[in-house]
Tab-separated table of C-alpha atoms and ligand atoms in Angstrom:
chain	number	residue	atom	x	y	z
A	23	MET	CA	64.576	60.524	49.178
A	24	ILE	CA	68.082	59.534	48.391
A	25	ALA	CA	68.002	59.931	44.523
A	26	HIS	CA	71.031	58.535	41.927
A	27	ALA	CA	73.565	61.064	40.260
A	28	SER	CA	72.497	59.961	36.736
A	29	PRO	CA	75.346	60.624	34.172
A	30	ASP	CA	73.411	63.216	32.452
A	31	VAL	CA	73.299	65.190	35.593
A	32	ARG	CA	76.905	64.830	36.100
A	33	ALA	CA	77.788	65.820	32.647
A	34	ALA	CA	75.463	68.696	33.008
A	35	TRP	CA	77.430	69.969	36.572
A	36	ALA	CA	80.832	69.234	34.854
A	37	ALA	CA	79.671	71.016	31.628
A	38	LEU	CA	78.524	74.483	33.802
A	39	SER	CA	81.788	74.277	35.982
A	40	LEU	CA	84.003	74.055	32.427
A	41	SER	CA	82.228	76.935	31.457
A	42	LEU	CA	83.705	79.110	34.424
A	43	PRO	CA	86.743	80.246	33.146
A	44	ALA	CA	84.815	82.244	29.862
A	45	ARG	CA	82.107	83.428	32.691
A	46	HIS	CA	85.038	84.570	34.183
A	47	GLU	CA	86.371	86.850	31.420
A	48	ALA	CA	82.880	87.786	30.413
A	49	ALA	CA	82.607	88.784	34.174
A	50	ALA	CA	85.097	91.430	33.725
A	51	ARG	CA	82.433	93.115	31.067
A	52	GLY	CA	79.440	93.063	34.063
A	53	ALA	CA	79.250	90.209	36.417
A	54	GLU	CA	75.091	90.982	36.635
A	55	ALA	CA	74.592	89.838	33.144
A	56	VAL	CA	76.840	86.643	33.837
A	57	LEU	CA	75.085	86.033	37.151
A	58	ALA	CA	71.684	85.779	35.456
A	59	GLN	CA	72.859	83.674	32.838
A	60	LEU	CA	74.403	81.398	35.356
A	61	ALA	CA	71.424	81.096	37.577
A	62	ALA	CA	68.702	80.345	34.204
A	63	ASP	CA	71.583	77.887	33.392
A	64	ILE	CA	71.695	76.430	36.790
A	65	LEU	CA	67.787	76.009	36.747
A	66	ALA	CA	68.318	73.603	32.952
A	67	VAL	CA	69.968	71.156	34.936
A	68	PRO	CA	67.934	68.234	36.495
A	69	SER	CA	67.563	69.087	40.175
A	70	LEU	CA	70.186	67.162	42.575
A	71	ASP	CA	68.767	66.824	45.935
A	72	ALA	CA	70.603	64.370	47.456
A	73	VAL	CA	73.473	62.087	46.062
A	74	SER	CA	73.571	58.183	46.675
A	75	ALA	CA	76.550	57.092	48.408
A	76	ALA	CA	76.090	53.694	46.283
A	77	ASP	CA	76.477	56.496	43.397
A	78	ARG	CA	79.881	54.387	42.725
A	79	PRO	CA	83.079	54.746	42.268
A	80	ILE	CA	84.008	57.456	44.701
A	81	GLU	CA	85.393	59.365	42.009
A	82	HIS	CA	82.308	60.241	40.258
A	83	ARG	CA	80.799	61.522	43.714
A	84	ARG	CA	84.405	63.759	44.206
A	85	ALA	CA	84.043	65.123	40.334
A	86	LEU	CA	80.551	66.248	41.239
A	87	ALA	CA	81.236	67.488	44.316
A	88	LEU	CA	84.117	69.133	42.352
A	89	ASP	CA	82.090	70.803	39.521
A	90	VAL	CA	79.062	71.565	41.632
A	91	LEU	CA	81.191	73.439	44.578
A	92	MET	CA	82.895	75.443	42.491
A	93	VAL	CA	80.085	77.005	40.571
A	94	GLU	CA	78.873	77.719	44.063
A	95	ALA	CA	82.273	79.675	44.910
A	96	PHE	CA	82.211	81.579	41.543
A	97	ALA	CA	78.428	82.877	41.960
A	98	ARG	CA	79.836	83.960	45.621
A	99	ARG	CA	82.616	85.619	44.391
A	100	HIS	CA	80.816	87.516	41.838
A	101	GLY	CA	78.114	88.901	44.302
A	102	SER	CA	74.505	86.300	44.619
A	103	LEU	CA	72.320	84.710	42.199
A	104	PRO	CA	69.842	87.343	41.151
A	105	ASP	CA	67.023	84.178	41.201
A	106	ALA	CA	65.992	82.579	44.316
A	107	GLN	CA	65.081	79.402	42.606
A	108	ALA	CA	68.246	79.121	41.545
A	109	ALA	CA	70.307	80.201	44.570
A	110	ARG	CA	68.359	77.673	46.158
A	111	ALA	CA	69.107	74.701	43.395
A	112	LEU	CA	72.744	75.346	44.038
A	113	HIS	CA	72.205	75.577	47.607
A	114	ALA	CA	70.492	71.969	47.571
A	115	ALA	CA	73.169	70.759	45.153
A	116	CYS	CA	76.040	71.570	47.337
A	117	ALA	CA	74.492	70.196	50.370
A	118	ALA	CA	73.977	66.775	48.545
A	119	VAL	CA	77.491	66.113	46.796
A	120	ALA	CA	78.894	67.275	50.448
A	121	ALA	CA	76.712	65.055	51.952
A	122	ALA	CA	78.135	62.306	49.672
A	123	LEU	CA	80.933	62.626	50.379
A	124	GLY	CA	81.116	63.657	54.778
A	125	ILE	CA	82.330	67.045	54.005
A	126	GLN	CA	81.946	70.648	54.422
A	127	PRO	CA	79.232	71.863	51.627
A	128	ILE	CA	82.385	74.370	49.925
A	129	LEU	CA	85.303	73.836	47.583
A	130	ASN	CA	88.098	72.538	49.230
A	131	TYR	CA	91.476	71.966	48.824
A	132	PRO	CA	91.721	68.208	48.606
A	133	LEU	CA	88.677	68.248	45.786
A	134	TYR	CA	90.651	71.364	43.720
A	135	ILE	CA	93.933	69.920	43.942
A	136	ARG	CA	94.384	66.539	44.236
A	137	HIS	CA	91.174	65.286	42.944
A	138	ASN	CA	91.107	67.903	39.967
A	139	PRO	CA	91.275	65.620	36.768
A	140	LEU	CA	94.928	66.451	35.093
A	141	PRO	CA	94.922	67.020	31.197
A	142	PRO	CA	94.244	65.319	28.704
A	143	ALA	CA	91.037	64.929	31.053
A	144	PRO	CA	89.777	68.448	31.447
A	145	LEU	CA	91.452	70.512	34.578
A	146	ARG	CA	88.554	72.412	36.161
A	147	THR	CA	89.848	75.767	36.965
A	148	PHE	CA	88.432	79.435	37.226
A	149	THR	CA	90.133	81.276	35.314
A	150	PRO	CA	91.814	80.903	31.715
A	151	LEU	CA	95.210	82.122	33.433
A	152	ALA	CA	97.973	79.816	32.391
A	153	SER	CA	99.023	80.353	36.081
A	154	GLU	CA	95.956	79.080	37.773
A	155	ALA	CA	96.476	75.390	35.808
A	156	ARG	CA	100.069	75.395	36.793
A	157	PHE	CA	99.147	76.592	40.678
A	158	ILE	CA	96.941	73.172	40.768
A	159	ARG	CA	99.644	71.310	39.057
A	160	MET	CA	102.524	72.404	40.949
A	161	HIS	CA	100.288	72.236	44.286
A	162	ARG	CA	99.572	68.342	42.961
A	163	ALA	CA	102.998	67.441	42.978
A	164	VAL	CA	104.035	69.025	46.278
A	165	GLU	CA	100.954	66.243	47.767
A	166	GLU	CA	102.094	63.157	45.728
A	167	ARG	CA	105.916	63.712	46.409
A	168	LEU	CA	104.892	64.347	50.031
A	169	ASP	CA	102.687	60.834	49.982
A	170	ALA	CA	105.068	59.113	48.824
A	171	LEU	CA	106.946	59.738	51.578
A	172	ILE	CA	104.368	58.657	54.265
A	173	PRO	CA	105.225	55.137	54.004
A	174	VAL	CA	108.820	55.606	53.889
A	175	LEU	CA	108.794	57.158	57.329
A	176	ASP	CA	106.300	54.589	58.571
A	177	THR	CA	108.677	51.642	57.518
A	178	VAL	CA	111.801	53.532	59.849
A	179	LEU	CA	108.877	53.681	62.696
A	180	ASP	CA	108.212	50.193	62.572
A	181	GLY	CA	111.900	49.223	63.297
A	182	HIS	CA	111.254	48.196	66.504
A	183	SER	CA	115.058	47.581	68.133
A	184	ASP	CA	117.255	50.578	68.045
A	185	ASP	CA	119.541	48.625	65.484
A	186	ALA	CA	116.550	47.770	63.510
A	187	PHE	CA	115.168	51.557	63.822
A	188	ASP	CA	118.879	53.036	62.782
A	189	ALA	CA	119.268	50.434	60.214
A	190	ALA	CA	115.693	51.531	58.653
A	191	PHE	CA	116.696	55.505	59.291
A	192	ALA	CA	119.787	55.432	57.557
A	193	ALA	CA	118.082	53.622	54.117
A	194	ALA	CA	115.677	55.598	54.238
A	195	TYR	CA	117.406	58.889	55.068
A	196	PRO	CA	118.369	59.494	50.873
A	197	THR	CA	114.690	59.359	49.614
A	198	LEU	CA	113.731	61.845	52.767
A	199	ALA	CA	116.403	64.109	51.734
A	200	ASP	CA	115.887	64.017	47.540
A	201	GLY	CA	112.048	64.195	48.251
A	202	PHE	CA	112.211	67.515	50.640
A	203	ARG	CA	114.569	68.866	48.030
A	204	ALA	CA	111.940	68.337	45.486
A	205	VAL	CA	108.976	69.281	48.007
A	206	ASN	CA	110.792	72.294	48.755
A	207	ALA	CA	112.024	73.520	45.683
A	208	LEU	CA	108.709	73.107	44.176
A	209	MET	CA	107.225	75.067	47.243
A	210	ALA	CA	109.727	77.828	46.301
A	211	ALA	CA	108.727	77.810	42.879
A	212	PHE	CA	105.595	79.877	43.919
A	213	GLN	CA	107.825	82.627	44.363
A	214	ASP	CA	108.941	83.039	41.020
A	215	PRO	CA	107.074	85.991	39.686
A	216	GLN	CA	106.393	84.507	35.859
A	217	ARG	CA	105.633	81.168	37.062
A	218	MET	CA	103.214	82.695	39.358
A	219	PRO	CA	102.752	85.993	39.136
A	220	VAL	CA	101.675	87.928	41.954
A	221	ASP	CA	98.535	89.861	40.350
A	222	ALA	CA	97.500	86.618	38.507
A	223	PHE	CA	97.293	85.083	41.880
A	224	THR	CA	95.611	88.202	44.551
A	225	ALA	CA	93.697	89.667	41.787
A	226	GLY	CA	92.783	86.505	39.269
A	227	PHE	CA	92.240	83.148	41.123
A	228	ARG	CA	92.548	83.617	44.689
A	229	PRO	CA	88.919	85.308	45.170
A	230	TYR	CA	87.524	82.025	44.526
A	231	TYR	CA	88.650	80.703	47.432
A	232	ALA	CA	87.276	82.919	49.906
A	233	SER	CA	85.627	81.530	53.246
A	234	GLU	CA	82.019	81.813	53.768
A	235	TYR	CA	80.997	84.624	56.087
A	236	ASP	CA	78.159	85.393	57.966
A	237	PRO	CA	76.901	88.995	56.437
A	238	ALA	CA	75.666	89.593	60.235
A	239	THR	CA	78.107	89.390	62.052
A	240	GLY	CA	81.492	88.968	59.753
A	241	ARG	CA	81.841	85.345	61.261
A	242	VAL	CA	83.868	82.547	59.177
A	243	LEU	CA	81.165	79.847	58.645
A	244	ARG	CA	83.331	77.804	56.554
A	245	GLU	CA	86.928	78.354	55.129
A	246	GLY	CA	87.821	78.795	51.614
A	247	PRO	CA	90.703	76.181	50.021
A	248	SER	CA	93.866	76.441	51.943
A	249	GLY	CA	97.257	74.330	51.657
A	250	LEU	CA	96.086	74.100	55.856
A	251	GLN	CA	93.706	71.252	54.754
A	252	SER	CA	96.656	69.069	52.973
A	253	PRO	CA	96.153	65.450	54.454
A	254	THR	CA	99.989	64.440	53.717
A	255	PHE	CA	101.359	67.421	55.740
A	256	ARG	CA	99.322	66.391	58.453
A	257	ALA	CA	100.144	63.037	58.144
A	258	VAL	CA	103.958	63.622	58.213
A	259	ALA	CA	104.052	66.022	61.074
A	260	MET	CA	101.910	63.558	63.212
A	261	GLN	CA	104.475	60.674	62.502
A	262	LEU	CA	107.298	63.254	63.042
A	263	GLY	CA	105.889	63.912	66.207
A	264	TYR	CA	104.843	67.650	65.815
A	265	ALA	CA	102.796	68.270	69.037
A	266	ASP	CA	101.483	71.636	70.203
A	267	HIS	CA	97.794	73.264	70.522
A	268	GLY	CA	97.534	75.268	67.290
A	269	LEU	CA	98.319	72.275	65.502
A	270	ASP	CA	96.089	69.786	67.014
A	271	HIS	CA	93.512	72.595	67.078
A	272	TRP	CA	93.546	72.818	63.341
A	273	THR	CA	94.067	69.325	62.566
A	274	THR	CA	90.550	68.671	64.550
A	275	HIS	CA	88.894	71.386	62.899
A	276	LEU	CA	89.886	70.507	59.489
A	277	ALA	CA	88.406	67.093	59.907
A	278	GLY	CA	85.292	68.453	58.249
A	279	TYR	CA	87.361	69.300	55.148
A	280	HIS	CA	88.468	65.555	54.606
A	281	GLU	CA	86.460	62.215	52.884
A	282	THR	CA	85.889	60.075	56.182
A	283	ALA	CA	88.680	57.841	55.018
A	284	VAL	CA	91.443	60.518	55.355
A	285	ARG	CA	89.996	61.249	58.369
A	286	ASP	CA	90.058	58.242	59.938
A	287	ASP	CA	93.691	57.608	59.118
A	288	LEU	CA	94.650	60.848	60.187
A	289	ASN	CA	92.947	60.042	63.514
A	290	ARG	CA	94.998	56.744	63.663
A	291	ARG	CA	97.913	58.244	63.320
A	292	ARG	CA	96.888	61.489	65.426
A	293	ALA	CA	96.404	58.528	67.951
A	294	ASP	CA	99.705	56.644	67.196
A	295	ARG	CA	101.485	59.925	67.714
A	296	ASP	CA	99.760	60.180	71.074
A	297	ALA	CA	100.344	56.841	71.989
A	298	GLY	CA	104.154	57.685	71.595
A	299	HIS	CA	104.782	56.305	68.024
A	300	SER	CA	106.672	58.939	66.678
A	301	MET	CA	109.994	60.231	65.509
A	302	ALA	CA	110.094	62.515	68.535
A	303	ASP	CA	108.989	60.028	70.648
A	304	ARG	CA	111.856	57.640	69.239
A	305	PHE	CA	114.090	60.374	69.434
A	306	ALA	CA	113.383	61.437	73.337
A	307	ALA	CA	113.806	57.510	74.348
A	308	ARG	CA	117.012	57.396	73.384
A	309	PHE	CA	118.962	60.748	73.906
A	310	GLY	CA	116.331	62.194	76.424
A	311	GLY	CA	113.914	65.784	76.679
A	312	GLN	CA	110.572	63.740	76.927
A	313	THR	CA	109.461	66.844	79.001
A	314	LEU	CA	110.760	69.535	76.711
A	315	PRO	CA	107.958	71.917	74.903
A	316	ARG	CA	107.913	71.483	71.141
A	317	LEU	CA	106.753	74.693	70.221
A	318	HIS	CA	108.629	77.214	72.169
A	319	PRO	CA	109.749	80.459	71.449
A	320	GLY	CA	112.952	79.714	73.113
A	321	HIS	CA	113.859	77.278	69.907
A	322	ALA	CA	114.905	80.423	68.144
A	323	ALA	CA	118.380	79.235	69.514
A	324	SER	CA	118.663	76.592	66.766
A	325	LEU	CA	117.716	78.855	64.176
A	326	PRO	CA	120.683	79.227	62.761
A	327	ASP	CA	121.956	76.044	63.111
A	328	LEU	CA	118.995	74.713	61.253
A	329	LEU	CA	119.381	77.434	58.426
A	330	ALA	CA	122.606	76.482	57.977
A	331	MET	CA	122.021	72.813	57.655
A	332	ALA	CA	119.255	73.676	55.366
A	333	TYR	CA	120.884	75.808	52.975
A	334	ARG	CA	123.839	73.002	52.508
A	335	GLY	CA	121.165	69.937	52.188
A	336	GLY	CA	119.723	71.834	49.600
A	337	TRP	CA	116.116	72.389	51.736
A	338	VAL	CA	115.996	76.159	51.512
A	339	ASP	CA	117.389	78.217	49.173
A	340	GLN	CA	118.824	81.967	49.584
A	341	ALA	CA	116.336	84.008	48.044
A	342	SER	CA	113.515	82.814	50.368
A	343	THR	CA	115.454	83.962	53.249
A	344	ALA	CA	116.351	87.203	50.987
A	345	LEU	CA	113.181	87.532	50.229
A	346	LEU	CA	111.643	87.520	53.644
A	347	ALA	CA	114.534	90.163	54.609
A	348	ALA	CA	113.202	92.414	51.771
A	349	ALA	CA	109.302	91.590	52.973
A	350	GLY	CA	110.314	92.834	56.469
A	351	VAL	CA	109.071	89.370	57.880
A	352	ARG	CA	111.112	88.451	61.113
A	353	ILE	CA	111.556	84.813	61.527
A	354	ASP	CA	114.174	84.933	64.422
A	355	VAL	CA	111.153	86.767	66.549
A	356	TRP	CA	108.221	85.182	68.262
A	357	PRO	CA	105.231	86.846	66.629
A	358	PRO	CA	103.687	89.320	68.751
A	359	ASP	CA	100.201	87.753	68.223
A	360	ALA	CA	101.398	84.436	68.360
A	361	PRO	CA	99.155	82.349	71.561
A	362	GLU	CA	101.106	82.670	74.943
A	363	PRO	CA	104.011	79.937	74.534
A	364	PRO	CA	103.883	77.276	77.137
A	365	SER	CA	105.635	78.247	80.539
A	366	THR	CA	108.272	75.469	80.451
A	367	ASP	CA	111.486	76.631	79.867
A	368	VAL	CA	114.150	75.665	77.284
A	369	PRO	CA	117.406	75.953	78.088
A	370	HIS	CA	120.272	77.614	75.945
A	371	PRO	CA	122.555	74.888	74.513
A	372	PRO	CA	126.333	74.562	75.781
A	373	PRO	CA	129.236	76.470	74.022
A	374	THR	CA	130.203	75.415	70.681
A	375	ALA	CA	133.232	73.705	71.566
A	376	VAL	CA	131.548	71.707	74.211
A	377	ALA	CA	128.901	70.301	72.123
A	378	ASP	CA	131.781	69.492	69.175
A	379	ALA	CA	133.233	68.165	72.010
A	380	ALA	CA	130.490	65.714	73.404
A	381	PHE	CA	129.597	65.321	69.862
A	382	ALA	CA	132.903	63.745	68.930
A	383	THR	CA	133.030	61.418	71.858
A	384	LEU	CA	129.884	59.685	70.631
A	385	PRO	CA	129.983	56.172	69.583
A	386	SER	CA	129.741	56.516	65.309
A	387	ALA	CA	126.466	55.026	65.437
A	388	ASP	CA	125.177	57.346	67.514
A	389	ARG	CA	126.418	60.338	65.679
A	390	GLY	CA	124.706	59.307	62.509
A	391	THR	CA	121.852	58.646	63.888
A	392	LEU	CA	122.143	62.030	65.927
A	393	SER	CA	122.964	63.565	62.421
A	394	ARG	CA	119.913	62.008	60.702
A	395	PHE	CA	117.624	63.552	63.385
A	396	ALA	CA	119.047	66.865	62.551
A	397	GLY	CA	118.835	66.105	59.037
A	398	LEU	CA	115.285	65.590	59.402
A	399	GLU	CA	114.433	68.384	61.615
A	400	ALA	CA	116.238	70.614	58.608
A	401	MET	CA	114.137	68.962	55.961
A	402	LEU	CA	110.729	70.054	57.138
A	403	PHE	CA	112.096	73.360	59.014
A	404	GLY	CA	113.217	74.247	55.167
A	405	PHE	CA	109.386	73.471	54.298
A	406	HIS	CA	108.381	76.183	56.608
A	407	VAL	CA	110.969	78.748	56.027
A	408	ALA	CA	110.209	78.302	52.021
A	409	HIS	CA	106.775	78.472	52.775
A	410	VAL	CA	106.642	81.233	54.620
A	411	ALA	CA	108.617	83.239	52.335
A	412	THR	CA	106.444	82.308	49.705
A	413	ALA	CA	103.408	83.300	51.350
A	414	ALA	CA	105.030	86.819	51.810
A	415	ALA	CA	105.738	87.148	48.294
A	416	GLN	CA	101.891	86.155	47.068
A	417	ILE	CA	99.849	87.754	49.959
A	418	GLY	CA	101.678	90.166	51.791
A	419	ARG	CA	100.273	90.044	55.369
A	420	VAL	CA	96.434	89.721	54.623
A	421	PRO	CA	94.699	86.842	56.583
A	422	GLY	CA	95.065	83.079	54.968
A	423	THR	CA	92.081	81.591	53.075
A	424	GLY	CA	92.334	78.789	55.491
A	425	GLY	CA	90.764	81.462	58.327
A	426	THR	CA	94.742	81.986	59.905
A	427	SER	CA	96.415	85.451	60.311
A	428	GLY	CA	98.741	84.243	57.638
A	429	VAL	CA	101.942	85.184	56.998
A	430	ASP	CA	102.099	85.364	61.529
A	431	PHE	CA	100.549	82.129	61.789
A	432	LEU	CA	103.427	80.510	59.568
A	433	VAL	CA	106.140	82.140	61.242
A	434	ILE	CA	105.139	79.977	64.683
A	435	ALA	CA	105.782	76.771	62.629
A	436	LEU	CA	109.914	77.866	62.696
A	437	TYR	CA	109.504	77.230	66.480
A	438	ARG	CA	108.240	73.847	66.465
A	439	ARG	CA	111.023	71.196	67.152
A	440	ALA	CA	110.580	67.327	66.740
A	441	PHE	CA	113.294	66.782	68.563
A	442	PRO	CA	113.773	69.756	71.113
A	443	ALA	CA	116.554	67.441	73.548
A	444	LEU	CA	118.477	67.795	70.255
A	445	TRP	CA	119.112	71.283	69.962
A	446	THR	CA	119.353	72.321	73.484
A	447	SER	CA	122.089	70.078	74.075
A	448	GLY	CA	124.035	71.563	71.338
A	449	LEU	CA	124.472	67.936	69.672
A	450	GLY	CA	122.007	69.240	66.673
A	451	GLY	CA	124.553	72.343	65.897
A	452	ALA	CA	127.718	69.908	66.060
A	453	ALA	CA	125.776	67.708	63.916
A	454	ALA	CA	125.261	70.789	61.293
A	455	ARG	CA	128.876	72.008	61.834
A	456	ALA	CA	129.874	68.721	61.117
A	457	GLY	CA	128.484	69.311	57.970
A	458	VAL	CA	127.341	65.501	57.311
A	459	GLU	CA	123.681	65.497	56.333
A	460	ASN	CA	124.245	64.630	52.917
A	461	THR	CA	126.826	62.072	53.034
A	462	ILE	CA	124.802	60.156	55.985
A	463	GLY	CA	122.421	57.453	53.918
B	519	HEM	C1	100.892	80.736	46.542
B	519	HEM	C2	101.108	79.742	47.159
B	519	HEM	C3	100.798	79.479	48.864
B	519	HEM	C4	100.394	80.559	50.008
B	519	HEM	C5	100.063	82.074	49.198
B	519	HEM	C6	100.287	79.529	50.961
B	519	HEM	C7	99.649	80.415	51.869
B	519	HEM	C8	99.436	79.731	53.454
B	519	HEM	C9	98.918	80.261	54.512
B	519	HEM	C10	98.497	81.946	54.595
B	519	HEM	C11	98.923	79.373	55.380
B	519	HEM	C12	97.418	79.542	56.500
B	519	HEM	C13	96.438	79.046	56.631
B	519	HEM	C14	95.620	79.972	55.903
B	519	HEM	O1	94.763	80.832	56.923
B	519	HEM	O2	95.448	79.715	55.224
B	519	HEM	C15	99.191	77.851	55.070
B	519	HEM	C16	99.074	77.111	55.775
B	519	HEM	C17	99.441	75.747	55.028
B	519	HEM	N1	99.942	75.706	53.725
B	519	HEM	FE1	100.152	77.175	52.579
B	519	HEM	N2	100.775	78.514	50.538
B	519	HEM	C18	101.185	78.469	49.610
B	519	HEM	C19	101.353	77.544	48.851
B	519	HEM	C20	101.455	75.929	49.851
B	519	HEM	C21	101.792	74.302	49.425
B	519	HEM	C22	102.849	74.382	47.901
B	519	HEM	C23	101.397	73.997	50.094
B	519	HEM	C24	101.899	72.115	49.999
B	519	HEM	C25	101.261	71.358	50.539
B	519	HEM	C26	100.960	74.535	51.580
B	519	HEM	C27	100.760	73.785	52.620
B	519	HEM	C28	100.430	74.203	53.586
B	519	HEM	C29	100.355	73.801	54.855
B	519	HEM	C30	101.062	72.224	55.410
B	519	HEM	C31	99.612	74.650	55.821
B	519	HEM	C32	99.536	74.920	57.302
B	519	HEM	C33	101.145	75.045	57.786
B	519	HEM	C34	100.868	74.692	59.411
B	519	HEM	O3	100.088	74.376	60.000
B	519	HEM	O4	101.848	75.143	60.149
B	519	HEM	N3	101.147	75.643	51.307
B	519	HEM	N4	99.451	78.276	53.351
């Protein structure tokens, strides 16, 4: 039978989830007593066998799911509930809230980051740590900034003729450049030991993002919250035209963590990309390179040019690369355990002087458009460099909560190119040397 989640039931779960920071502190003195009390409190909540999809508005279902799934993550992190009846009630509540949203019954990134109420409404956190609240707010800010760039890129992609595309790209470029400056700086801010103390993150609140394992085999059944589940990054990745096996594998796999509407939007964007509607395809149709792989160890050749452009454009800072060097993370080497790259060869760019001369003889409109493509690639490249540095600072070499190898997995993203021919032809390098990425709006 489908039951409606009454306001009383919702309020009871909200109260339970809001009590987690205090229980976290009490657990430091003894988890057993905390779990026993939590079990008693769960049994006192009227049962939630099913949540009606008609329990509108959707905000109610999200809030309820966030509350229930946070309680489940808390109980799992501290062991397990000592009372079988309470454990069954919690399990049933998780299944009900997940079914009402069409998601996996485990806390996910969209709920914890995006649908978590922000003050003045009560924010849901596991701990009383100020850095956890900051973590949620900073992450949310990144999501909102990326979200705002999606329609901007859509407008560029809607330019049918080359002239319309060039004009739309020129008009959008300053917004994209500013947006990625903000996003990448926010990403780098997670490296700051004052704003995000490593101990508070690794030993304080990150353990609550743990995956669910099969105790018998150790196999991951459901991944915990991870930026890997960020829907805005995936939408931008599709618009850009990133296309490789790893990216597509995770896009398919992560569908289970997204509500139906988000999943549909991502599927549509992926189908658009596969139908040739992406920035990568616009580039290739104009300037060639359709057959070049978009992920390849050979793209190491363009790393220095992209890095130089990303520094100058303000899309990555020297502190991020210094941090990677100090942590011994090589970004110029294809990670040893990374999957076999495609067998296609990636040509090496021509000598600098030849590339610069070829760039100088292009019509100025083409030079502008090529430079914008190079700048856009550098914005995303800067995002990936800041991100891998953040992960190196915060988690070192342990696996990610989203089920990957962590830092090594993230290094692979530095070998993604939406516009590979731009770099193999040397024209991207020439644009980088011309240093026009901040003046081509
Ligand atoms: C303390 C901060 C962060 C750490 C430690 C971190 C760590 C990781 C790790 C280890 C992964 C690999 C997947 C996994 O196994 O979980 C990952 C993936 C990802 N994270 Fe983060 N991350 C952080 C912040 C962010 C932020 C602020 C964003 C912004 C939206 C973000 C977006 C992503 C995306 C989009 C992926 C997938 C990348 C890809 O497929 O190439 N992360 N992150």
